[in-house]
Short mmCIF file of C-alpha atoms in Angstrom, two decimals:
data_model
loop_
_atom_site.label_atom_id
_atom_site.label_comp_id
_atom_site.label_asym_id
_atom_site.label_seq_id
_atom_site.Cartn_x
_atom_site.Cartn_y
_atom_site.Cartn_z
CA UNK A 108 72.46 135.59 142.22
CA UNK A 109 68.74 134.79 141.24
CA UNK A 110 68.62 137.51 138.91
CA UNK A 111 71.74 135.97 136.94
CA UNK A 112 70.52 132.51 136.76
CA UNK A 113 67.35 133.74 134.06
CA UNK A 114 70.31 134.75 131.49
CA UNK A 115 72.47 131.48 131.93
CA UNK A 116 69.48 129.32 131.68
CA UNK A 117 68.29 131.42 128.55
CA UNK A 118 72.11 131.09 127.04
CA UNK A 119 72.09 127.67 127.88
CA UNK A 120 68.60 126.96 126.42
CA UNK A 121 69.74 128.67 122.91
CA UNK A 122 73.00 126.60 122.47
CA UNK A 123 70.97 123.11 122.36
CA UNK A 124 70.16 122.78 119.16
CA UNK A 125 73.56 124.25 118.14
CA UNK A 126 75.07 121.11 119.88
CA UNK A 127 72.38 118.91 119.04
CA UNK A 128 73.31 119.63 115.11
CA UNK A 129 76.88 118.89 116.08
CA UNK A 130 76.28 115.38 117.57
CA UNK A 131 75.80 114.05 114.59
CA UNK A 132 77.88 113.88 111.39
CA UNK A 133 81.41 115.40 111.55
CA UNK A 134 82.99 118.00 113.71
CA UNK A 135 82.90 121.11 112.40
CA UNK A 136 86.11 122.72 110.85
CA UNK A 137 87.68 118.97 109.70
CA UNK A 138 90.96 119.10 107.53
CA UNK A 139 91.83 116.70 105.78
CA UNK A 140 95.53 116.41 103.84
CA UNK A 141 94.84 113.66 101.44
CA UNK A 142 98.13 112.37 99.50
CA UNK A 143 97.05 110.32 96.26
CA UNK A 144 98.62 108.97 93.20
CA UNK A 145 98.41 111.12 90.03
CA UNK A 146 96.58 108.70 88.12
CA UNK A 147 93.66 109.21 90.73
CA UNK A 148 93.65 112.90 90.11
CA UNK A 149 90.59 112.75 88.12
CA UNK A 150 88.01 110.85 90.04
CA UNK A 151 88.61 112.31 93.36
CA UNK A 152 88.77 115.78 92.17
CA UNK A 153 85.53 114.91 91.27
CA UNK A 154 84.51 112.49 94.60
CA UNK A 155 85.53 115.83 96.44
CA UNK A 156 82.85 117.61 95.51
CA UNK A 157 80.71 115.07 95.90
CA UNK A 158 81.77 114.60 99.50
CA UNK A 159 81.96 118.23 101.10
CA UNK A 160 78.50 118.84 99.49
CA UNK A 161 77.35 116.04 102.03
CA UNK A 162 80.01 117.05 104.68
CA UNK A 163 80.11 120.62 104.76
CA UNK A 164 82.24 120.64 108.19
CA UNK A 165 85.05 118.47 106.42
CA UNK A 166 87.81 120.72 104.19
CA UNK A 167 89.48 117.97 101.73
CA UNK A 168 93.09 118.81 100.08
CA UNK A 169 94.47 116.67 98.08
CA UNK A 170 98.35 116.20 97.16
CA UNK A 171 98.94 114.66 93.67
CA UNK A 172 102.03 112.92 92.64
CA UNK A 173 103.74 109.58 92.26
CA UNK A 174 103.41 106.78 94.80
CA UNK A 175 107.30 107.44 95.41
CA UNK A 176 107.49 110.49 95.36
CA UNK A 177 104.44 110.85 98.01
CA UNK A 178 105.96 108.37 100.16
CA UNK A 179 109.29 110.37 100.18
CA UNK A 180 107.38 113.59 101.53
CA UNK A 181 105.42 111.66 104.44
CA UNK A 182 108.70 110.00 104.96
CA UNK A 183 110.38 113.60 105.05
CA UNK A 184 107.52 114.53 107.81
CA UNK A 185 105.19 116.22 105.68
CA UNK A 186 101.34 116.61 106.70
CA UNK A 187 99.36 113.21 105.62
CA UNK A 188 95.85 112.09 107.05
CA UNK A 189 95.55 108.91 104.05
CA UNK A 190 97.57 107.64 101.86
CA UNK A 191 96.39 106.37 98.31
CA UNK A 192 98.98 104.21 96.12
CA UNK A 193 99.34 102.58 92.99
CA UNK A 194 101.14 100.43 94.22
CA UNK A 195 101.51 98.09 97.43
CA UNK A 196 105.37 98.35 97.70
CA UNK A 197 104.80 102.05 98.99
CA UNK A 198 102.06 101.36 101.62
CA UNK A 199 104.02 98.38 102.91
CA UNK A 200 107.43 100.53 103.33
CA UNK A 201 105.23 102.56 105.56
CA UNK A 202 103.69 99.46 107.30
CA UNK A 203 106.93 97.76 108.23
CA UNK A 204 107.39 101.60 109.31
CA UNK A 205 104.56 101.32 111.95
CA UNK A 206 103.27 104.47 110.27
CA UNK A 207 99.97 103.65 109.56
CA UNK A 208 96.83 103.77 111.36
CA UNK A 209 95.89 100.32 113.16
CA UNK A 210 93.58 98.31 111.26
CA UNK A 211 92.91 101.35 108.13
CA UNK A 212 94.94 99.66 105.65
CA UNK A 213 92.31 98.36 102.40
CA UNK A 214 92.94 97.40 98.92
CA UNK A 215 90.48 100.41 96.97
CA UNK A 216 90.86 100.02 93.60
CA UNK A 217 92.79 97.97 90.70
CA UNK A 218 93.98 99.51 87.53
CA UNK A 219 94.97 98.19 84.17
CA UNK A 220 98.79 98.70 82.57
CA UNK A 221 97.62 99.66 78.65
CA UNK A 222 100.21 100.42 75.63
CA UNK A 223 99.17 103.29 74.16
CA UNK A 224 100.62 104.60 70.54
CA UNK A 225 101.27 108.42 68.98
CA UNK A 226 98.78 109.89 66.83
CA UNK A 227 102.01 111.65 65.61
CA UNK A 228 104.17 108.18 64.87
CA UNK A 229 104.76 106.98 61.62
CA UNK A 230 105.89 103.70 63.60
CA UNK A 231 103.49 101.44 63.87
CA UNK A 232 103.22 99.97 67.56
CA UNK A 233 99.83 97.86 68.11
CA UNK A 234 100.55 95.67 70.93
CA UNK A 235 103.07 94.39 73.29
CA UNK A 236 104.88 92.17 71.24
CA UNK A 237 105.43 94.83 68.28
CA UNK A 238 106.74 97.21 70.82
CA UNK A 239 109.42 94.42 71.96
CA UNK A 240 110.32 93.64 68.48
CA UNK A 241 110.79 97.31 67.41
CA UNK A 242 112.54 97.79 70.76
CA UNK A 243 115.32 95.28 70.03
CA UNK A 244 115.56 96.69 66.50
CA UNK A 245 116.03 100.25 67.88
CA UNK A 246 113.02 101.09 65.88
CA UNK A 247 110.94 103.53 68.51
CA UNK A 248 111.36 105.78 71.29
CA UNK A 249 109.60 104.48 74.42
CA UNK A 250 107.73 106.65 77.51
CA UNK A 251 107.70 104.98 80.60
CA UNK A 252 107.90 106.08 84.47
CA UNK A 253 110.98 105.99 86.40
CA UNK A 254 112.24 103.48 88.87
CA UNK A 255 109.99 104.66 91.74
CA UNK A 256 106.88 105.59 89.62
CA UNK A 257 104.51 102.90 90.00
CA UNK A 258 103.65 102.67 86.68
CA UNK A 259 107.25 102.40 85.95
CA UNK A 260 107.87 99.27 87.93
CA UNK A 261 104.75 97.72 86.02
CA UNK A 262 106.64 98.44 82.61
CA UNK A 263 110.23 97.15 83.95
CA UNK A 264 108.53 93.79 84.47
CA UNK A 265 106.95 93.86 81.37
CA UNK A 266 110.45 94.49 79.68
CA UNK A 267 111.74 91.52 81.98
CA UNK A 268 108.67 89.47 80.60
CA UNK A 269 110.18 89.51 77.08
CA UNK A 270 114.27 90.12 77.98
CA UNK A 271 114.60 93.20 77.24
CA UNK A 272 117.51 95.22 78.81
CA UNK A 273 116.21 98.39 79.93
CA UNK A 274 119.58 100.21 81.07
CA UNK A 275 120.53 99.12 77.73
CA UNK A 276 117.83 100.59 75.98
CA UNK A 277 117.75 104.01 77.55
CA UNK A 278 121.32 104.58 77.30
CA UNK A 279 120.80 103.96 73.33
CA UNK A 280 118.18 106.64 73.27
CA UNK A 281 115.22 104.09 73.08
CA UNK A 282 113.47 104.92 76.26
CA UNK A 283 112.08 108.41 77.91
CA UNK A 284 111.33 108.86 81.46
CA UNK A 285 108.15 110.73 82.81
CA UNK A 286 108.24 111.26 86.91
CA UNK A 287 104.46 109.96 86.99
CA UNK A 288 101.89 108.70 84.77
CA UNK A 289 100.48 111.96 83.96
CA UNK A 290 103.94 112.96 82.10
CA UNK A 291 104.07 109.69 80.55
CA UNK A 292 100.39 110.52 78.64
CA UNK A 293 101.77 114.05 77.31
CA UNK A 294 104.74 112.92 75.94
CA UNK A 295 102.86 109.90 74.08
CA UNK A 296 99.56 112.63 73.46
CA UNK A 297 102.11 115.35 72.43
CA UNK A 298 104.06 113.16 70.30
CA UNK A 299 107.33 113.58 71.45
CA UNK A 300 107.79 109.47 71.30
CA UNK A 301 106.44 106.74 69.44
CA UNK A 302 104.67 105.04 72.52
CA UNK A 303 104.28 104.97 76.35
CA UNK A 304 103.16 102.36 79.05
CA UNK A 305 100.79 104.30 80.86
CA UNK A 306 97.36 103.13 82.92
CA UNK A 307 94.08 102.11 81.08
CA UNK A 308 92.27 105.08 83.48
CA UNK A 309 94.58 107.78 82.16
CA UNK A 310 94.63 106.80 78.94
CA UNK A 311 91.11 107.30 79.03
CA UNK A 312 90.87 111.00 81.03
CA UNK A 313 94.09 112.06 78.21
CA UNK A 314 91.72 110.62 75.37
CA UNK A 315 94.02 108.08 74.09
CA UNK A 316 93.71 104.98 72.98
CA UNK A 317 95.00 101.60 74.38
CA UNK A 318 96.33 99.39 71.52
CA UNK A 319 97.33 96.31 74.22
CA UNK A 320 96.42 95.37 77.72
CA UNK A 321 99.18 93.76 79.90
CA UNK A 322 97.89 90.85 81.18
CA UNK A 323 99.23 89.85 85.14
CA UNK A 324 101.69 87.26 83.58
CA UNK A 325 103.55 90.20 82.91
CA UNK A 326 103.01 92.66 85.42
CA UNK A 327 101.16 91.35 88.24
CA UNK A 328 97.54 93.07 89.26
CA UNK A 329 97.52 97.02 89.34
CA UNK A 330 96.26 97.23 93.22
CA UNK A 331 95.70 100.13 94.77
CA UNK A 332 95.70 100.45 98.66
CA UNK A 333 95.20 102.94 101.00
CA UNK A 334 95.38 103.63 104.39
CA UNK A 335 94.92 106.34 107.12
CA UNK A 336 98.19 107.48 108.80
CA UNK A 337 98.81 107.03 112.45
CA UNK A 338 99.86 110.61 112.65
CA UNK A 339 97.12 111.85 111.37
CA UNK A 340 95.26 114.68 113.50
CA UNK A 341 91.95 113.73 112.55
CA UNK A 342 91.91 109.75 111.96
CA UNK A 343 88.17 109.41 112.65
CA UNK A 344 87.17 112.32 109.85
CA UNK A 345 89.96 110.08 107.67
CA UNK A 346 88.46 106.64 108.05
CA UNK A 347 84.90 108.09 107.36
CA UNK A 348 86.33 109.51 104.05
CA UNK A 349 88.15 106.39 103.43
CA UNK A 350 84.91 103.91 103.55
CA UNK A 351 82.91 106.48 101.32
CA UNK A 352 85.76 105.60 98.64
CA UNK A 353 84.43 102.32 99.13
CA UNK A 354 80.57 103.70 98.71
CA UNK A 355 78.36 103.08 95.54
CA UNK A 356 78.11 106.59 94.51
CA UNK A 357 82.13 107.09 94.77
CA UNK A 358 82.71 104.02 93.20
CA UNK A 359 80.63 104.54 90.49
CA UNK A 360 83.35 107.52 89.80
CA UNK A 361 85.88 105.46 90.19
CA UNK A 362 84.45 103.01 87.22
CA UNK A 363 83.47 105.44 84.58
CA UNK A 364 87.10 105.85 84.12
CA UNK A 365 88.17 102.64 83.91
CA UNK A 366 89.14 101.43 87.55
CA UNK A 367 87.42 98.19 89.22
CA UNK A 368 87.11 97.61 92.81
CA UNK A 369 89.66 95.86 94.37
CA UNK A 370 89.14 92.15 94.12
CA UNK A 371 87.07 92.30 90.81
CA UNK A 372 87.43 90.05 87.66
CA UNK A 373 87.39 92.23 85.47
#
């Protein structure tokens, strides 16, 4: 029995500083399933990088899409450590849903709704009120995102702002739907309408050009939350990538592009 002990003790001896290194940091093998809104597909393609260079024991994926669409899948039961939205009417469906992780919930980011015009359109549309005139004149063909885009709901109350019937209008022919934001900027970038509501940040990454800014009188503040799911299997290796969002360095992502931090004038 004496004889054994030298080898254990050895054994022992040799795993220290393997444990030591994992004490710190994050446990090694982290997953995480990251469910975002399309127009964030950008910045936190690039954040990732960012982050598992720093956290090599964390493995991000990330699940692009609309806000609705996103919330139907983790609805549906599908695999979701946090949640990122455009909008707040998703996050608080999953709320009043007891879904979400005690205490996780934070308003990230805020976005801008922009008008942005074809480089193919012989129809001029510089601002908001042109593209209502033209609209009631049946004058131009309008992108916008459906009813549970986020982006879509923005543009609905921006019709509403200035009467505009929007049933009325799409069953003329006067409005296109894209089923998120991204689709929205390729049919306006691709020319295959006159004009689409989309956000300032992907009019930026799809090199267009905003012609107006919708102010919150007519849409309300572009707020994005997000949140870590109570189901997730990893919450602690979620939360610690959810308050880097919030860092300097992951911020200062987020801003090139065109987003402020939640709770900015800008």
């Amino acid at each position: 029995m004496k004889k054994r002990a030298i080898p254990i003790l050895l054994a022992a001896v040799l795993l220290l500083p393997a444990l030591s290194a994992r004490g710190g940091g994050d446990p090694p093998g982290s997953e995480l399933t990251v469910f975002a809104a399309a127009s964030l597909t950008e910045t936190l393609t690039e954040i990732e990088a960012m982050y598992e260079k720093d956290h090599p024991g964390v493995a991000l994926t990330f699940n692009f899409d609309s806000s609705g669409a996103l919330l139907a899948q983790i609805r549906e039961g599908a695999d979701c450590d946090l949640f990122l939205s455009a909008a707040q009417g998703q996050m608080d469906e999953l709320e009043a849903a007891g879904a979400l992780a005690e205490g996780s919930r934070t308003d990230l980011l805020e976005n801008r709704v922009v008008l942005c015009a074809s480089g193919f359109s012989s129809t001029k549309v510089d601002s908001f009120d042109t593209l209502a005139e033209k609209l009631k004149n049946g004058e131009l063909l309008l992108a916008m995102g459906g009813g549970d885009v986020p982006v879509g709901q923005y543009t609905r109350k921006i019709l509403d702002y200035y009467g505009l019937d929007e049933e009325a209008l799409a069953a003329a022919g006067h409005i296109t739907y894209g089923s998120n934001v991204k689709e929205v900027a390729v049919q306006v970038k691709e020319g295959s309408v006159d004009c689409g509501v989309i956000y300032a940040t992907d009019a930026f990454s799809a090199g267009l050009i905003a012609a107006d800014t919708a102010g919150a009188d007519m849409c309300g503040r572009v707020v994005y939350p997000a949140a870590v799911l109570k189901g997730s299997g990893d919450q602690k290796a979620a939360r610690d990538f959810l308050d880097y969002l919030k860092t300097d360095g992951a911020m200062a992502v987020f801003e090139r592009v065109g987003f402020l931090p939640a709770g900015s004038e800008g």
